[in-house]
Amino acid sequence: MSLKGKRIGFGLTGSHCTYDAVFPEIEKLVQAGAEVMPVVTFTVKNTDTRFGKGEDWIQRIEDLTGNKIIDSIVKAEPLGPKIPLDCMVIAPLTGVSMSKFANAMNDSPVLMAAKATLRNLKPVVLGISTNDALGLNGVNLMRLMATKNIFFIPYGQDDPKNKPNSMVARMALLTETVEAAIEGKQIQPVLVERYKDSD
């Protein structure tokens, strides 16, 4: 399906090491003609890491989308009733945010935007990036997978030898996942291989 003219919220949470894989996918959405509205958690905005400064990531996403970031719960709330989205994406989605979302906690702009989108019976697409998907957070992952109008970018173990509980989405499938989600479909397979053994 065409994404031209679709309004897509794009939420980033604090998996800083994943941003380089996500930003090309944001660009693809923009090139497809979608209006991309960036939403960030407080961690994204205020944290500097070895992967870059918060303010630099903010500038980059604003330049890429042509829209100012939504960086407060108050700014995110209108994405439900007043500025409805055709789809809300959260990529990367950290384990902390995944746990909160699965338990109906909306204490960040990104989670508020997602909740507002579900309220309108519109799809929310999740691209996980968590070291705990096969640990204590597994129950939250499965809860979200069983929830209506939530869809997943296919994911798999990224480093089973050193981080056996870790799973990360294959971000290159983001646009395809969004297209299917808008039509109410989950692309398959959901579980994919992300790790190649060099032995």
PDB file of C-alpha atoms in Angstrom, residues 21 25 28 153 169-176:
ATOM      1  CA  ALA A  21      19.741   1.402  12.222  1.00  0.00           C
ATOM      2  CA  GLU A  25      14.012   3.791   8.121  1.00  0.00           C
ATOM      3  CA  LYS A  28      12.275   5.787   3.949  1.00  0.00           C
ATOM      4  CA  ILE A 153       8.852  -5.478  13.380  1.00  0.00           C
ATOM      5  CA  ALA A 169      14.121  -6.014  15.735  1.00  0.00           C
ATOM      6  CA  ARG A 170      15.283  -6.244  12.141  1.00  0.00           C
ATOM      7  CA  MET A 171      14.790  -2.524  11.552  1.00  0.00           C
ATOM      8  CA  ALA A 172      15.136  -2.845   7.769  1.00  0.00           C
ATOM      9  CA  LEU A 173      11.616  -4.342   7.800  1.00  0.00           C
ATOM     10  CA  LEU A 174      10.095  -1.277   9.469  1.00  0.00           C
ATOM     11  CA  THR A 175       8.356   0.227   6.433  1.00  0.00           C
ATOM     12  CA  GLU A 176       6.982  -3.133   5.339  1.00  0.00           C
TER      13      GLU A 176
END
